[in-house]
Amino acid sequence: MTTAPTAPAGPVTTTARPDRPARAPRQLRWLLRLHRPAVLAWTAFVLVAGAALLWLGGPLTDASAAAWKDYNACAFSERCSYDQDAIVRYKDVYTYTTSAVLVAPFLVAAWAGGSLTGRELESGTARLAWTQGVTPARWLAGRLALPAVLVAASTGLLVWLHRLAWTAGEGRIDTAKPWDDAATFYANGTVPVALALAGLCLGALEGLLLRRSLAALTTAAVVLGGLWATVHTALPHLWPTVTVVSSLRNGPSGAGIAVGEGVLTSGGDRLSAPCSSGMIPGCRTELADLGATGFYRDVHPVAHYWPLQLTASAVLLVVAALLALTAFRVLRLRTAGPAGKGGPA
């Protein structure tokens, strides 16, 4: 009895539909390979800054706190011995690491404008991707999604480490920056993370608009600086203030972020203060002429730290979303061709 020969077993192959998102892993590998130098440079930046912050919050804080303890113990002695180098070293490293946290969003914006979209459009790499079954919208989404996750995670890590380092020195180091110091205020909160995401979307948009890497790099960094300045100016007004009233003898008082101050009259009016204390004879006369009954100061106390941070971050995230939507809109308009994709830019 004979049987019909059977075909040899072999691998079963299937043809993937071109519109199926199976190309995503290949796009991811291509994105990482294309921007490998930037990824390595950013990783090195985060590692170095993170190591410096760990050093700051550990050995440097302990050494500086011990030096300040020795200094305060012998402040009224003729012969005083304390480690001045430890105090100076802590101050310098704190300044450098704080600057690193605050400059991170600008690095992201410059890279996004100069390399992420600007250079790819300038060199034609983007058009090559569009001719290989990747729609322009998916191309842009791939260039925003993964960097957004990496940027948010790494910038958030630096902010967290900075806050740990600052908290370690709070109350132990006499020259430690207060919470309302501008640089410390931002580096300890969520604003740098939101600003970095806004910088990513802003840089991508500038790259699409200018299609020149150097021009997009510069413009993105400058515009992001303007955005931060705007948020900084508006931030004290994003949350209701607390009014602290003090006597004419003591002058204005109230610790925190001051928003406004002046004098109160018997009729309840608020006027600009002509001077700062009723203890000064000339000032006492001016205050009496105004009918002033006390000083007032509108401030944000330390309890307002997180409301201010989160509100400002929310505003920046909304701006980032609008920038991303605008980038997709610009890309769609510039790539609208006969086939609906990959048309003339």
Coordinates of C-alpha atoms in Angstrom, one line a residue, residues 14-345:
T14 CA 2.3 35.0 7.2
T15 CA 2.2 38.3 5.5
A16 CA 1.6 41.1 7.8
R17 CA -0.8 43.8 6.8
P18 CA 0.9 47.0 6.0
D19 CA -1.5 49.0 8.1
R20 CA -1.0 46.9 11.2
P21 CA 1.1 48.5 14.0
A22 CA 3.7 45.6 13.8
R23 CA 6.3 48.1 12.6
A24 CA 6.4 49.8 16.0
P25 CA 9.3 47.7 17.4
R26 CA 11.3 48.4 14.2
Q27 CA 10.6 52.1 14.4
L28 CA 11.7 52.0 18.1
R29 CA 15.0 50.3 17.2
W30 CA 15.5 52.8 14.4
L31 CA 14.8 55.8 16.6
L32 CA 17.3 54.6 19.3
R33 CA 19.9 53.8 16.7
L34 CA 19.5 57.2 15.0
H35 CA 19.7 59.2 18.2
R36 CA 22.1 57.0 20.1
P37 CA 24.7 59.8 20.7
A38 CA 22.0 62.0 22.3
V39 CA 20.7 59.1 24.4
L40 CA 24.2 58.3 25.7
A41 CA 24.9 62.0 26.4
W42 CA 21.6 62.4 28.3
T43 CA 22.2 59.2 30.2
A44 CA 25.7 60.5 31.2
F45 CA 24.2 63.8 32.2
V46 CA 21.6 62.2 34.4
L47 CA 24.1 59.8 36.0
V48 CA 26.7 62.5 36.8
A49 CA 24.1 64.9 38.1
G50 CA 22.4 62.2 40.1
A51 CA 25.7 61.0 41.6
A52 CA 26.6 64.6 42.5
L53 CA 23.2 65.0 44.3
L54 CA 23.7 61.8 46.2
W55 CA 27.1 63.1 47.3
L56 CA 25.6 66.5 48.2
G57 CA 22.8 65.0 50.3
G58 CA 25.2 62.5 52.1
P59 CA 28.9 63.2 52.8
L60 CA 28.9 66.8 51.9
T61 CA 25.9 67.7 54.0
D62 CA 27.3 65.8 57.0
A63 CA 30.7 67.5 56.7
S64 CA 29.2 71.0 56.2
A65 CA 26.8 70.5 59.2
A66 CA 29.7 69.4 61.4
A67 CA 31.7 72.4 60.3
W68 CA 28.8 74.8 61.1
K69 CA 28.4 73.1 64.5
D70 CA 32.1 73.7 65.3
Y71 CA 31.9 77.3 64.1
N72 CA 28.8 78.1 66.2
A73 CA 30.4 76.5 69.2
C74 CA 33.4 78.7 69.1
A75 CA 31.9 81.8 67.5
F76 CA 32.9 84.0 70.5
S77 CA 36.3 82.4 71.1
E78 CA 39.6 84.0 70.0
R79 CA 40.8 80.8 68.6
C80 CA 38.3 78.9 66.4
S81 CA 38.9 75.7 64.4
Y82 CA 36.3 74.5 61.9
D83 CA 36.4 73.0 58.4
Q84 CA 35.7 76.0 56.2
D85 CA 36.4 74.0 53.0
A86 CA 33.5 71.7 53.8
I87 CA 31.1 74.7 54.0
V88 CA 32.4 76.2 50.7
R89 CA 32.3 72.8 49.0
Y90 CA 28.7 72.2 50.0
K91 CA 27.7 75.6 48.7
D92 CA 29.5 75.2 45.3
V93 CA 28.1 71.7 44.7
Y94 CA 24.6 72.8 45.6
T95 CA 24.8 75.6 43.2
Y96 CA 26.1 73.4 40.3
T97 CA 23.6 70.6 40.9
T98 CA 20.7 73.0 41.2
S99 CA 21.7 74.6 37.9
A100 CA 21.9 71.2 36.3
V101 CA 18.3 70.4 37.3
L102 CA 17.1 73.7 36.0
V103 CA 19.0 73.5 32.7
A104 CA 17.7 70.0 31.9
P105 CA 14.5 71.3 30.2
F106 CA 16.5 73.5 27.9
L107 CA 18.7 70.6 26.9
V108 CA 15.6 68.7 26.0
A109 CA 14.1 71.5 24.0
A110 CA 17.4 72.1 22.1
W111 CA 17.8 68.4 21.2
A112 CA 14.1 68.0 20.2
G113 CA 14.4 71.0 17.8
G114 CA 17.9 70.4 16.5
S115 CA 17.9 66.6 16.2
L116 CA 14.6 64.9 16.9
T117 CA 12.7 66.6 14.0
G118 CA 14.8 69.5 12.6
R119 CA 17.8 67.4 11.5
E120 CA 15.6 64.5 10.2
L121 CA 13.6 66.9 8.0
E122 CA 16.8 68.7 6.9
S123 CA 18.6 65.5 5.9
G124 CA 15.6 63.7 4.4
T125 CA 15.6 60.9 6.9
A126 CA 12.0 61.6 7.7
R127 CA 10.9 61.4 4.1
L128 CA 12.7 58.1 3.8
A129 CA 10.7 56.7 6.7
W130 CA 7.4 57.9 5.1
T131 CA 8.2 56.0 1.9
Q132 CA 8.6 52.8 3.8
G133 CA 5.0 52.5 5.1
V134 CA 5.3 54.8 8.1
T135 CA 2.7 57.5 8.1
P136 CA 3.9 61.0 9.1
A137 CA 1.6 61.0 12.1
R138 CA 2.9 57.7 13.3
W139 CA 6.5 58.9 12.7
L140 CA 5.9 62.0 14.9
A141 CA 4.1 60.0 17.5
G142 CA 7.0 57.6 17.8
R143 CA 9.4 60.6 18.2
L144 CA 7.4 62.1 21.0
A145 CA 6.1 59.1 23.0
L146 CA 9.3 57.3 24.0
P147 CA 11.3 60.5 24.6
A148 CA 8.5 61.9 26.7
V149 CA 8.6 58.9 29.0
L150 CA 12.4 59.0 29.3
V151 CA 12.5 62.7 29.8
A152 CA 9.7 62.7 32.5
A153 CA 11.4 59.8 34.4
S154 CA 14.9 61.1 34.3
T155 CA 14.0 64.7 35.1
G156 CA 11.7 63.5 37.9
L157 CA 14.6 61.5 39.3
L158 CA 16.9 64.5 39.4
V159 CA 14.2 66.6 41.1
W160 CA 13.6 63.9 43.7
L161 CA 17.3 63.6 44.4
H162 CA 17.6 67.4 44.7
R163 CA 14.8 67.6 47.2
L164 CA 16.3 64.8 49.2
A165 CA 19.7 66.6 49.3
W166 CA 18.1 69.9 50.2
T167 CA 16.0 68.3 53.0
A168 CA 19.1 66.7 54.4
G169 CA 20.7 70.1 55.0
E170 CA 17.6 71.9 56.2
G171 CA 18.0 73.2 59.7
R172 CA 21.6 71.8 59.9
I173 CA 23.5 74.2 57.6
D174 CA 23.2 77.9 58.4
T175 CA 23.7 79.0 54.8
A176 CA 21.3 76.5 53.3
K177 CA 18.9 78.0 50.8
P178 CA 15.4 78.6 52.1
W179 CA 12.4 77.0 50.3
D180 CA 11.3 80.2 48.7
D181 CA 14.7 80.9 47.0
A182 CA 13.8 81.0 43.3
A183 CA 16.2 78.3 42.1
T184 CA 15.5 76.0 45.1
F185 CA 11.8 76.5 44.7
Y186 CA 11.8 75.2 41.2
A187 CA 14.4 72.5 41.5
N188 CA 12.6 70.9 44.4
G189 CA 9.2 70.5 42.7
T190 CA 7.4 69.3 39.6
V191 CA 7.8 72.4 37.4
P192 CA 11.1 71.2 35.8
V193 CA 9.4 67.9 34.7
A194 CA 6.5 69.7 33.1
L195 CA 8.8 72.3 31.6
A196 CA 10.9 69.5 30.1
L197 CA 7.9 67.9 28.5
A198 CA 6.8 71.3 27.2
G199 CA 10.3 71.8 25.8
L200 CA 10.2 68.4 24.0
C201 CA 6.9 69.4 22.3
L202 CA 8.1 72.9 21.6
G203 CA 11.4 71.6 20.0
A204 CA 9.5 69.1 17.9
L205 CA 7.2 71.9 16.6
E206 CA 10.1 74.3 15.9
G207 CA 11.9 71.5 14.0
L208 CA 8.7 71.0 11.8
L209 CA 8.3 74.7 11.2
L210 CA 11.9 75.6 10.5
R211 CA 13.3 72.3 9.1
R212 CA 16.8 73.5 10.0
S213 CA 18.5 71.8 12.9
L214 CA 20.6 74.8 14.1
A215 CA 17.7 77.3 13.8
A216 CA 15.3 75.0 15.5
L217 CA 17.7 74.3 18.3
T218 CA 18.3 77.9 19.1
T219 CA 14.7 79.0 18.7
A220 CA 13.3 76.2 20.9
A221 CA 15.7 77.1 23.7
V222 CA 14.9 80.8 23.5
V223 CA 11.1 80.3 23.3
L224 CA 11.3 77.9 26.3
G225 CA 13.1 80.6 28.3
G226 CA 10.3 83.0 27.5
L227 CA 7.7 80.4 28.5
W228 CA 9.4 79.8 31.8
A229 CA 9.7 83.6 32.4
T230 CA 6.0 83.9 31.8
V231 CA 5.1 81.1 34.2
H232 CA 7.5 82.6 36.8
T233 CA 5.7 85.9 36.6
A234 CA 2.3 84.4 36.8
L235 CA 3.0 81.8 39.5
P236 CA 2.4 84.0 42.6
H237 CA -1.1 84.8 41.2
L238 CA -2.0 81.1 40.5
W239 CA -3.1 80.6 44.1
P240 CA -4.8 82.8 46.7
T241 CA -2.4 84.6 49.0
V242 CA -2.4 85.0 52.8
T243 CA -2.5 88.6 54.2
V244 CA -0.4 89.2 57.2
V245 CA -1.2 92.4 59.1
S246 CA 1.3 94.0 61.4
S247 CA 1.5 97.2 63.5
L248 CA 3.0 100.4 62.3
R249 CA 5.7 100.1 64.9
N250 CA 7.0 96.7 63.6
G251 CA 6.7 97.3 59.9
P252 CA 5.6 94.7 57.2
S253 CA 6.0 91.1 58.3
G254 CA 5.3 87.7 56.9
A255 CA 7.7 85.0 55.7
G256 CA 7.3 83.4 52.3
I257 CA 6.9 84.5 48.7
A258 CA 5.8 88.2 48.9
V259 CA 3.3 89.3 46.3
G260 CA 2.4 92.8 47.6
E261 CA 2.6 95.0 50.6
G262 CA 1.6 98.4 51.8
V263 CA -0.5 100.1 54.6
L264 CA -4.1 99.8 55.7
T265 CA -6.2 102.9 56.5
S266 CA -9.0 103.3 59.0
G267 CA -11.4 103.1 56.1
G268 CA -10.1 99.8 54.9
D269 CA -8.2 101.1 51.9
R270 CA -4.8 99.7 50.8
L271 CA -2.1 102.2 50.0
S272 CA 1.5 102.1 49.0
A273 CA 3.8 102.4 52.0
P274 CA 5.9 105.5 52.1
C275 CA 8.3 104.0 54.5
S276 CA 8.9 100.8 56.4
S277 CA 8.5 101.5 60.1
G278 CA 6.7 103.9 62.4
M279 CA 9.7 103.9 64.7
I280 CA 11.4 106.4 62.3
P281 CA 10.2 109.9 63.2
G282 CA 9.8 111.1 59.6
C283 CA 8.0 107.9 58.7
R284 CA 5.6 108.2 61.7
T285 CA 4.5 111.6 60.4
E286 CA 3.9 110.3 56.9
L287 CA 1.9 107.4 58.1
A288 CA -0.3 109.6 60.3
D289 CA -1.0 111.9 57.3
L290 CA -2.2 108.8 55.4
G291 CA -4.4 107.7 58.3
A292 CA -2.6 104.4 58.3
T293 CA -3.5 101.9 61.0
G294 CA -1.1 99.1 60.1
F295 CA 1.0 97.4 57.5
Y296 CA -0.1 94.5 55.4
R297 CA 1.8 91.9 53.3
D298 CA 0.3 89.4 50.9
V299 CA 2.5 86.2 51.0
H300 CA 2.5 82.6 50.0
P301 CA 3.6 80.6 53.2
V302 CA 5.4 77.3 53.0
A303 CA 2.0 75.6 53.0
H304 CA 1.4 76.9 49.5
Y305 CA 4.5 75.3 48.1
W306 CA 2.8 72.3 46.5
P307 CA -0.4 74.1 45.4
L308 CA 1.8 76.6 43.5
Q309 CA 4.0 73.8 42.1
L310 CA 1.2 71.6 40.9
T311 CA -0.9 74.5 39.5
A312 CA 2.1 75.8 37.5
S313 CA 2.9 72.3 36.3
A314 CA -0.7 71.8 35.2
V315 CA -0.5 75.0 33.1
L316 CA 2.8 73.8 31.5
L317 CA 1.3 70.4 30.7
V318 CA -1.6 72.0 29.0
V319 CA 0.8 74.1 27.0
A320 CA 2.7 71.0 26.1
A321 CA -0.4 69.3 24.9
L322 CA -1.3 72.3 22.8
L323 CA 2.2 72.3 21.3
A324 CA 1.9 68.6 20.5
L325 CA -1.4 69.1 18.8
T326 CA -0.1 72.0 16.8
A327 CA 2.9 69.9 15.7
F328 CA 0.6 67.2 14.4
R329 CA -1.5 69.8 12.6
V330 CA 1.6 71.4 11.0
L331 CA 2.9 68.0 9.9
R332 CA -0.4 67.0 8.4
L333 CA -0.6 70.3 6.4
R334 CA 2.9 70.0 5.1
T335 CA 2.7 66.3 4.1
A336 CA -0.7 66.4 2.4
G337 CA 0.0 64.9 -1.0
P338 CA -1.8 63.1 -3.7
A339 CA -1.6 59.8 -1.8
G340 CA -2.5 61.4 1.5
K341 CA 0.9 60.9 3.1
G342 CA 4.5 61.6 2.4
G343 CA 3.6 64.4 0.0
P344 CA 5.7 67.4 -0.5
A345 CA 6.8 69.2 2.6

